[in-house]
Amino acid sequence: MQVFKFGGASVKNAEAVRNVTTVLNMYKRQPLVVVISAMGKSTNALEAIHHSIITNDGKLDSHIETFNKFHDEIIDELFQLDRPWLKEHISNLFKEVKALSGKEFTGNPDQLYDHVVSIGELSSTLIIDNHLKCSGVNSIWVDARTLVKTDSNYKEGRIDWEETERLMKAQLMPNVSENSVIITQGFIGSDSNNTTTTLGREGSDYSAAIFAYCLNADNMTIWKDVPGVLNADPRKYSNAVKLDEVSYTEAIELAYYGASVIHPRTIQPLQRKNIKMWVNSFVNPKATGTLISQDATTNTNIPSYINQNGQWLITIATRDFSFIVEEHLSQIFDLFSKHKVKIDIMQNSAIYFTVAVHNLEWRLLALIDDLKEIFNVKYNTDAELITIRHYNDSIIKELVTDRVVYMEQKTRETYRVLLGEKED
Ligand code: ASP
Ligand code: MG
């Protein structure tokens, strides 16, 4: 059997949903579990709803109305006959949320968050399930919360693998066949009290990997609006190319350096059972995408570029400009960890310890205040961190021309440089 995943962009409007239905019609005679995200940017809209409840800002009802209108319009466009019951079903998902309107919220905000944002995935899958049925696909809608079990760490639920695998094998496996397509939600699960949890933003790829792992899938496919995994951001590099094959390790490396393609936590469950993963284009579903697997051969002749803008460069020195030694480093790392600031690149010299981090303004300012209690600290805010896997010297030369190099690091396969603009 196979697991498919469709993200928010692939179901962002009626036309996109029709396209998903077309793709699934191509595969409907194969055992298939399909994991789907919330439509377009609706998770952000649900975050606004959550915010309105917490702050009691009086905007809750209008936010809910906007969410419902967005989905109702998609329903109207998709179906010839009116579907009042489908609209009502979605609107009823807000029953408990609406009861909080105009009241001061006293519960656990993170638990509320998971309840609210799960409505996005529930709504999208209800609509797509209906549309598939109309197109002649025998789809079965499954509530992922009955299968994906987590601890009660709301917003970042950690998977209870044993229980999830047991439930999926016992309850889902018997329904997986050539005769039907299972439609379920990414991103959401539930804890041991059956309270809704989520797996963290952008968690749907991970959900698909969980299904693939527990059901011993032959492979998993993530359907995207790009032809596959590209070697660079096509918005920045007009000559970006598709990588035909990427090994699990290379995918993890790319993700570590900031490529948004695939999260390492998505790869890990697949790697444990050696399940192949495809990244395919939903725009061009017959084209061959990128294969990610254990024995994929990464083409090291194609350099991969990862650009991270808006980096802050922070330079730390001791007050008396004595050497930076282990004791200082340990104080510095403690503060970074306390403020939950992840270091993207670092370097030390005799008297300076220099790092670059991505812009999290308020958190960074608080961190810098704390550092200043002990150290001399300087920072500037507009650097760009560029990582190149499988670099060569001519690429580097071109890259750094006319720019200021703040920091540079090279290993055999990876070149990293932190750049700023030259002042004239
Ligand atoms: N809908 C969730 C989000 O936007 C999960 C996902 O799409 O992966 O973060
Ligand atoms: Mg099937």
Coordinates of C-alpha atoms and ligand atoms in Angstrom, one line a residue:
M1 CA 0.0 0.0 0.0
Q2 CA 1.0 3.6 -0.4
V3 CA 0.6 6.8 1.6
F4 CA 0.0 10.1 -0.2
K5 CA 0.2 13.6 1.3
F6 CA -1.4 16.7 -0.1
G7 CA -0.4 20.0 1.6
G8 CA -2.3 23.2 2.0
A9 CA -1.3 24.7 -1.4
S10 CA -2.6 21.6 -3.2
V11 CA -6.1 22.2 -1.7
K12 CA -6.1 26.0 -1.6
N13 CA -9.3 26.5 -3.7
A14 CA -11.9 24.6 -5.7
E15 CA -9.7 24.2 -8.7
A16 CA -7.0 22.7 -6.6
V17 CA -9.4 20.3 -5.0
R18 CA -10.6 19.2 -8.5
N19 CA -7.0 18.5 -9.4
V20 CA -6.5 16.3 -6.2
T21 CA -9.6 14.4 -7.2
T22 CA -8.1 13.9 -10.7
V23 CA -4.8 12.6 -9.2
L24 CA -6.6 10.2 -6.9
N25 CA -8.7 8.9 -9.7
M26 CA -5.5 7.8 -11.3
Y27 CA -4.7 5.7 -8.3
K28 CA -8.1 4.6 -7.0
R29 CA -7.6 0.9 -7.8
Q30 CA -4.6 0.7 -5.5
P31 CA -4.6 0.5 -1.7
L32 CA -4.1 4.0 -0.6
V33 CA -4.1 6.2 2.5
V34 CA -4.3 9.9 1.8
V35 CA -3.2 12.5 4.4
I36 CA -4.4 16.0 3.7
S37 CA -3.7 19.4 5.3
A38 CA -5.9 22.4 5.9
M39 CA -6.9 24.4 2.9
G40 CA -4.5 27.2 1.8
K41 CA -3.7 29.4 4.7
S42 CA -6.6 28.3 6.9
T43 CA -4.3 27.2 9.8
N44 CA -3.2 30.8 10.1
A45 CA -6.9 31.9 10.1
L46 CA -7.6 29.5 12.9
E47 CA -4.6 30.8 14.8
A48 CA -6.3 34.2 14.6
I49 CA -9.4 32.7 16.1
H50 CA -7.4 31.2 18.9
H51 CA -5.9 34.6 19.5
S52 CA -9.3 36.2 19.7
I53 CA -10.5 33.8 22.3
I54 CA -7.4 34.2 24.5
T55 CA -7.4 38.0 24.2
N56 CA -11.2 38.3 24.1
D57 CA -10.8 41.0 21.5
G58 CA -14.4 40.9 20.3
K59 CA -13.3 39.6 16.8
L60 CA -14.1 35.9 17.3
D61 CA -17.4 35.8 15.6
S62 CA -16.2 37.6 12.5
H63 CA -13.1 35.5 12.3
I64 CA -15.3 32.3 12.4
E65 CA -17.5 33.8 9.7
T66 CA -14.6 34.4 7.5
F67 CA -13.3 30.9 7.9
N68 CA -16.8 29.4 7.1
K69 CA -17.3 31.7 4.1
F70 CA -14.0 30.6 2.6
H71 CA -15.0 27.0 2.9
D72 CA -18.6 27.6 1.8
E73 CA -17.5 29.3 -1.3
I74 CA -15.2 26.3 -2.2
I75 CA -18.1 24.0 -1.6
D76 CA -20.4 26.1 -3.8
E77 CA -17.9 26.0 -6.6
L78 CA -17.2 22.3 -6.3
F79 CA -20.7 20.9 -6.3
Q80 CA -23.6 21.5 -8.6
L81 CA -26.3 20.9 -6.0
D82 CA -26.2 22.9 -2.8
R83 CA -24.8 21.0 0.1
P84 CA -26.3 22.6 3.2
W85 CA -25.5 19.6 5.4
L86 CA -21.8 19.8 4.5
K87 CA -21.6 23.5 5.3
E88 CA -23.5 22.8 8.5
H89 CA -21.2 20.0 9.5
I90 CA -18.2 22.3 9.1
S91 CA -19.9 25.2 10.9
N92 CA -20.7 22.8 13.8
L93 CA -17.1 22.1 14.3
F94 CA -17.0 25.5 16.0
K95 CA -19.7 24.7 18.5
E96 CA -17.4 24.6 21.5
V97 CA -15.4 27.5 20.2
K98 CA -18.5 29.7 19.8
A99 CA -19.5 29.0 23.4
L100 CA -16.3 30.8 24.5
S101 CA -17.4 34.0 22.7
G102 CA -17.4 37.1 24.9
K103 CA -16.0 35.3 27.9
E104 CA -12.7 35.5 29.6
F105 CA -10.7 32.4 28.8
T106 CA -9.4 30.5 31.8
G107 CA -8.4 27.1 30.4
N108 CA -5.1 25.8 29.0
P109 CA -4.3 28.0 25.9
D110 CA -2.2 25.3 24.2
Q111 CA -4.9 22.7 24.6
L112 CA -7.4 25.2 23.2
Y113 CA -5.0 25.9 20.3
D114 CA -5.0 22.3 19.2
H115 CA -8.7 22.0 19.4
V116 CA -9.2 25.2 17.3
V117 CA -6.5 24.5 14.6
S118 CA -7.6 20.9 14.1
I119 CA -10.8 22.3 12.5
G120 CA -8.8 23.2 9.4
E121 CA -7.8 19.6 8.6
L122 CA -11.2 18.3 9.6
S123 CA -12.9 20.7 7.2
S124 CA -10.6 20.2 4.3
T125 CA -10.9 16.4 4.5
L126 CA -14.7 16.5 4.8
I127 CA -15.0 18.6 1.6
I128 CA -12.5 16.5 -0.4
D129 CA -14.1 13.2 0.8
N130 CA -17.4 14.4 -0.5
H131 CA -15.9 15.6 -3.8
L132 CA -14.2 12.2 -4.3
K133 CA -17.4 10.4 -3.7
C134 CA -19.2 12.5 -6.3
S135 CA -16.4 11.7 -8.8
G136 CA -16.9 7.9 -8.3
V137 CA -14.1 7.2 -5.9
N138 CA -15.1 5.1 -3.0
S139 CA -13.5 7.2 -0.3
I140 CA -13.6 6.4 3.4
W141 CA -13.2 9.4 5.8
V142 CA -11.2 8.6 8.9
D143 CA -10.6 10.8 11.9
A144 CA -6.8 10.7 12.4
R145 CA -7.4 11.5 16.1
T146 CA -8.6 8.0 16.7
L147 CA -5.4 6.6 15.4
V148 CA -2.5 9.0 15.9
K149 CA -1.8 8.9 19.7
T150 CA 0.4 11.4 21.4
D151 CA 1.3 12.6 24.9
S152 CA -0.4 15.7 26.2
N153 CA 2.3 18.1 25.1
Y154 CA -0.1 20.3 23.3
K155 CA 1.1 22.1 20.1
E156 CA 4.0 19.7 19.9
G157 CA 2.5 16.3 20.7
R158 CA 5.1 13.4 20.8
I159 CA 4.0 10.2 19.2
D160 CA 3.1 7.1 21.2
W161 CA 4.5 4.8 18.6
E162 CA 3.3 1.6 20.1
E163 CA -0.3 2.6 20.6
T164 CA -0.4 4.4 17.2
E165 CA 0.9 1.3 15.4
R166 CA -1.5 -1.0 17.3
L167 CA -4.5 1.2 16.5
M168 CA -3.6 1.6 12.8
K169 CA -3.0 -2.1 12.3
A170 CA -6.2 -3.1 14.1
Q171 CA -8.6 -0.4 12.9
L172 CA -7.3 1.1 9.7
M173 CA -5.5 -1.8 8.0
P174 CA -8.6 -3.9 7.4
N175 CA -10.1 -1.0 5.4
V176 CA -7.1 -0.5 3.2
S177 CA -7.8 -2.2 -0.1
E178 CA -8.0 -1.7 -3.9
N179 CA -11.7 -0.9 -3.5
S180 CA -11.4 2.2 -1.5
V181 CA -9.3 5.3 -0.8
I182 CA -8.8 6.3 2.9
I183 CA -9.0 10.1 3.4
T184 CA -7.6 11.4 6.7
Q185 CA -6.0 14.5 8.2
G186 CA -2.4 15.4 8.7
F187 CA -1.1 17.4 11.7
I188 CA -3.6 16.2 14.3
G189 CA -3.8 13.4 16.9
S190 CA -5.1 12.9 20.4
D191 CA -3.7 12.1 23.8
S192 CA -4.7 9.2 26.1
N193 CA -7.9 11.1 27.2
N194 CA -8.8 11.5 23.5
T195 CA -8.2 15.3 23.8
T196 CA -7.1 16.7 20.4
T197 CA -3.4 17.4 20.0
T198 CA -1.2 18.6 17.1
L199 CA 2.2 17.7 16.0
G200 CA 3.6 21.2 15.4
R201 CA 3.2 23.6 12.5
E202 CA 3.9 22.0 9.1
G203 CA 3.3 18.6 10.8
S204 CA 1.4 16.9 8.0
D205 CA 4.4 15.5 6.2
Y206 CA 5.3 13.9 9.5
S207 CA 1.8 12.5 9.9
A208 CA 2.1 10.9 6.5
A209 CA 5.4 9.3 7.6
I210 CA 3.7 8.0 10.7
F211 CA 1.0 6.4 8.7
A212 CA 3.6 4.9 6.3
Y213 CA 5.6 3.6 9.2
C214 CA 2.8 2.0 11.1
L215 CA 1.1 0.5 8.0
N216 CA 4.4 -0.8 6.5
A217 CA 3.7 1.2 3.4
D218 CA 5.7 0.4 0.2
N219 CA 6.2 4.0 -0.4
M220 CA 5.0 7.5 0.5
T221 CA 4.4 10.4 -1.9
I222 CA 4.3 14.1 -1.0
W223 CA 2.5 16.0 -3.8
K224 CA 3.8 19.5 -4.2
D225 CA 3.5 22.5 -6.5
V226 CA 7.1 22.1 -7.6
P227 CA 8.4 19.2 -9.8
G228 CA 10.3 17.6 -6.9
V229 CA 13.1 18.6 -4.6
L230 CA 14.9 21.4 -6.3
N231 CA 18.6 22.3 -5.8
A232 CA 17.7 25.9 -5.0
D233 CA 14.7 28.2 -4.3
P234 CA 13.3 28.8 -7.9
R235 CA 12.2 32.3 -6.8
K236 CA 15.8 33.2 -6.3
Y237 CA 17.6 31.1 -8.8
S238 CA 15.9 31.0 -12.3
N239 CA 18.1 28.0 -13.2
A240 CA 17.1 25.8 -10.3
V241 CA 16.9 22.2 -11.3
K242 CA 15.1 19.1 -9.9
L243 CA 17.2 16.5 -8.1
D244 CA 16.2 13.0 -9.4
E245 CA 17.4 11.2 -6.3
V246 CA 18.4 12.3 -2.8
S247 CA 19.5 9.9 -0.1
Y248 CA 17.9 10.1 3.4
T249 CA 21.1 11.4 4.8
E250 CA 21.4 14.1 2.2
A251 CA 17.8 15.1 2.8
I252 CA 18.5 15.4 6.5
E253 CA 21.6 17.4 5.8
L254 CA 19.7 19.8 3.5
A255 CA 16.9 20.2 6.1
Y256 CA 19.5 20.8 8.9
Y257 CA 21.0 23.7 6.9
G258 CA 17.6 25.3 6.5
A259 CA 16.1 23.9 3.3
S260 CA 12.4 23.9 3.7
V261 CA 11.9 20.8 1.5
I262 CA 11.5 18.0 4.0
H263 CA 11.7 18.1 7.8
P264 CA 14.2 15.6 9.3
R265 CA 11.5 14.2 11.6
T266 CA 9.6 13.2 8.4
I267 CA 12.6 11.2 7.1
Q268 CA 13.3 9.4 10.4
P269 CA 10.3 7.0 10.5
L270 CA 10.7 6.2 6.8
Q271 CA 14.4 5.5 7.2
R272 CA 13.8 3.2 10.1
K273 CA 11.7 0.9 7.8
N274 CA 13.5 1.8 4.6
I275 CA 10.3 3.2 3.0
K276 CA 10.9 5.1 -0.2
M277 CA 9.6 8.6 -0.5
W278 CA 8.6 10.5 -3.6
V279 CA 8.2 14.2 -4.0
N280 CA 6.0 14.7 -7.0
S281 CA 4.2 17.5 -8.7
F282 CA 0.4 17.7 -8.4
V283 CA 0.5 20.1 -11.4
N284 CA 2.1 17.4 -13.5
P285 CA 1.2 14.1 -11.8
K286 CA 2.5 11.8 -14.5
A287 CA 6.0 13.3 -14.4
T288 CA 8.7 11.7 -12.3
G289 CA 9.6 13.7 -9.2
T290 CA 12.4 13.2 -6.7
L291 CA 13.0 9.8 -5.0
I292 CA 14.3 10.0 -1.5
S293 CA 15.6 6.6 -0.2
Q294 CA 18.4 4.8 1.6
D295 CA 20.4 3.9 -1.4
A296 CA 19.6 6.9 -3.7
T297 CA 22.7 8.3 -5.2
T298 CA 23.0 12.0 -4.6
N299 CA 24.4 13.6 -7.7
T300 CA 27.3 15.6 -6.3
N301 CA 27.8 17.4 -9.5
I302 CA 24.7 19.5 -8.8
P303 CA 25.3 22.0 -6.0
S304 CA 22.4 22.7 -3.7
Y305 CA 21.8 26.3 -2.4
I306 CA 20.1 27.2 0.8
N307 CA 19.6 31.0 1.4
Q308 CA 18.6 32.4 4.7
N309 CA 17.9 36.1 4.8
G310 CA 17.4 38.4 7.8
Q311 CA 20.2 36.8 9.9
W312 CA 21.4 38.6 12.9
L313 CA 25.2 38.6 13.5
I314 CA 26.0 38.7 17.2
T315 CA 29.6 39.2 18.4
I316 CA 30.4 38.5 22.0
A317 CA 33.6 39.4 23.8
T318 CA 34.6 39.3 27.4
R319 CA 34.5 42.7 29.2
D320 CA 38.2 42.9 29.7
F321 CA 38.9 41.4 26.3
S322 CA 40.6 38.3 27.8
F323 CA 40.5 35.1 25.8
I324 CA 37.1 33.4 25.3
V325 CA 37.5 30.1 27.2
E326 CA 35.2 27.1 27.9
E327 CA 33.7 28.8 31.0
H328 CA 32.5 31.7 28.9
L329 CA 31.2 29.4 26.1
S330 CA 29.2 27.5 28.6
Q331 CA 27.6 30.7 30.0
I332 CA 26.8 31.8 26.5
F333 CA 25.2 28.5 25.4
D334 CA 23.1 28.5 28.6
L335 CA 21.7 31.9 27.7
F336 CA 20.9 30.8 24.1
S337 CA 19.2 27.7 25.4
K338 CA 17.3 29.7 28.0
H339 CA 15.9 32.0 25.3
K340 CA 15.3 29.1 22.9
V341 CA 17.5 30.7 20.2
K342 CA 19.0 28.3 17.7
I343 CA 22.4 29.1 16.5
D344 CA 22.7 28.7 12.7
I345 CA 26.4 29.2 12.5
M346 CA 29.2 30.1 15.0
Q347 CA 32.9 30.8 15.1
N348 CA 35.4 31.8 17.8
S349 CA 38.6 33.6 17.8
A350 CA 40.9 34.6 20.7
I351 CA 38.6 37.3 22.0
Y352 CA 35.4 37.0 20.0
F353 CA 32.7 34.5 19.9
T354 CA 30.5 35.1 16.8
V355 CA 27.2 33.6 15.9
A356 CA 24.4 34.1 13.3
V357 CA 20.8 33.4 14.2
H358 CA 17.6 33.9 12.4
N359 CA 15.5 36.9 13.1
L360 CA 13.2 36.4 16.1
E361 CA 13.3 40.0 17.1
W362 CA 11.8 40.2 20.6
R363 CA 13.5 36.9 21.7
L364 CA 16.9 38.1 20.4
L365 CA 16.7 41.4 22.1
A366 CA 15.9 39.7 25.4
L367 CA 18.9 37.3 24.8
I368 CA 21.2 40.2 24.0
D369 CA 20.1 42.0 27.2
D370 CA 21.0 39.0 29.2
L371 CA 24.4 38.5 27.4
K372 CA 25.2 42.2 28.1
E373 CA 25.0 41.5 31.9
I374 CA 28.2 39.5 31.5
F375 CA 29.8 40.3 28.1
N376 CA 30.4 43.0 25.6
V377 CA 27.9 42.4 22.8
K378 CA 27.6 43.9 19.3
Y379 CA 25.1 42.9 16.6
N380 CA 23.9 43.8 13.2
T381 CA 20.7 42.6 11.6
D382 CA 20.7 42.2 7.9
A383 CA 23.0 39.4 7.0
E384 CA 22.4 36.5 4.6
L385 CA 23.5 33.0 5.4
I386 CA 24.2 30.9 2.3
T387 CA 24.9 27.2 2.5
I388 CA 26.1 25.3 -0.6
R389 CA 26.2 21.5 -0.6
H390 CA 28.7 20.1 -3.2
Y391 CA 30.2 23.5 -3.9
N392 CA 33.1 24.3 -6.1
D393 CA 35.6 27.2 -6.1
S394 CA 34.1 29.1 -9.0
I395 CA 30.7 29.2 -7.3
I396 CA 32.2 30.6 -4.2
K397 CA 34.1 33.3 -6.0
E398 CA 31.0 34.5 -7.8
L399 CA 29.0 34.5 -4.6
V400 CA 31.2 36.6 -2.5
T401 CA 32.1 39.2 -5.1
D402 CA 31.0 42.7 -4.1
R403 CA 29.8 41.5 -0.7
V404 CA 31.2 41.6 2.8
V405 CA 32.1 38.2 4.2
Y406 CA 31.4 38.1 8.0
M407 CA 32.0 34.4 8.5
E408 CA 33.0 31.5 6.3
Q409 CA 33.2 27.8 6.9
K410 CA 34.1 24.9 4.7
T411 CA 33.9 21.1 5.1
R412 CA 34.5 18.6 2.4
E413 CA 30.9 18.8 1.1
T414 CA 29.5 22.0 2.6
Y415 CA 30.4 25.6 2.2
R416 CA 28.7 28.2 4.4
V417 CA 29.1 31.9 4.3
L418 CA 27.5 34.8 6.1
L419 CA 27.3 37.8 3.9
G420 CA 26.5 41.5 4.3
E421 CA 26.1 44.3 1.8
K422 CA 29.2 46.6 1.1
E423 CA 28.7 50.1 2.2
D424 CA 29.8 52.7 -0.3
Ligands
ASP1 N1 -2.0 22.8 8.5 C1 -0.9 22.7 9.3 C2 0.0 24.0 9.1 O1 -0.4 24.8 8.2 C3 -0.1 21.5 9.1 C4 0.5 21.3 7.7 O2 -0.1 21.8 6.7 O3 1.5 20.6 7.6 O4 1.0 24.1 9.7
MG2 MG -7.7 1.7 -2.9

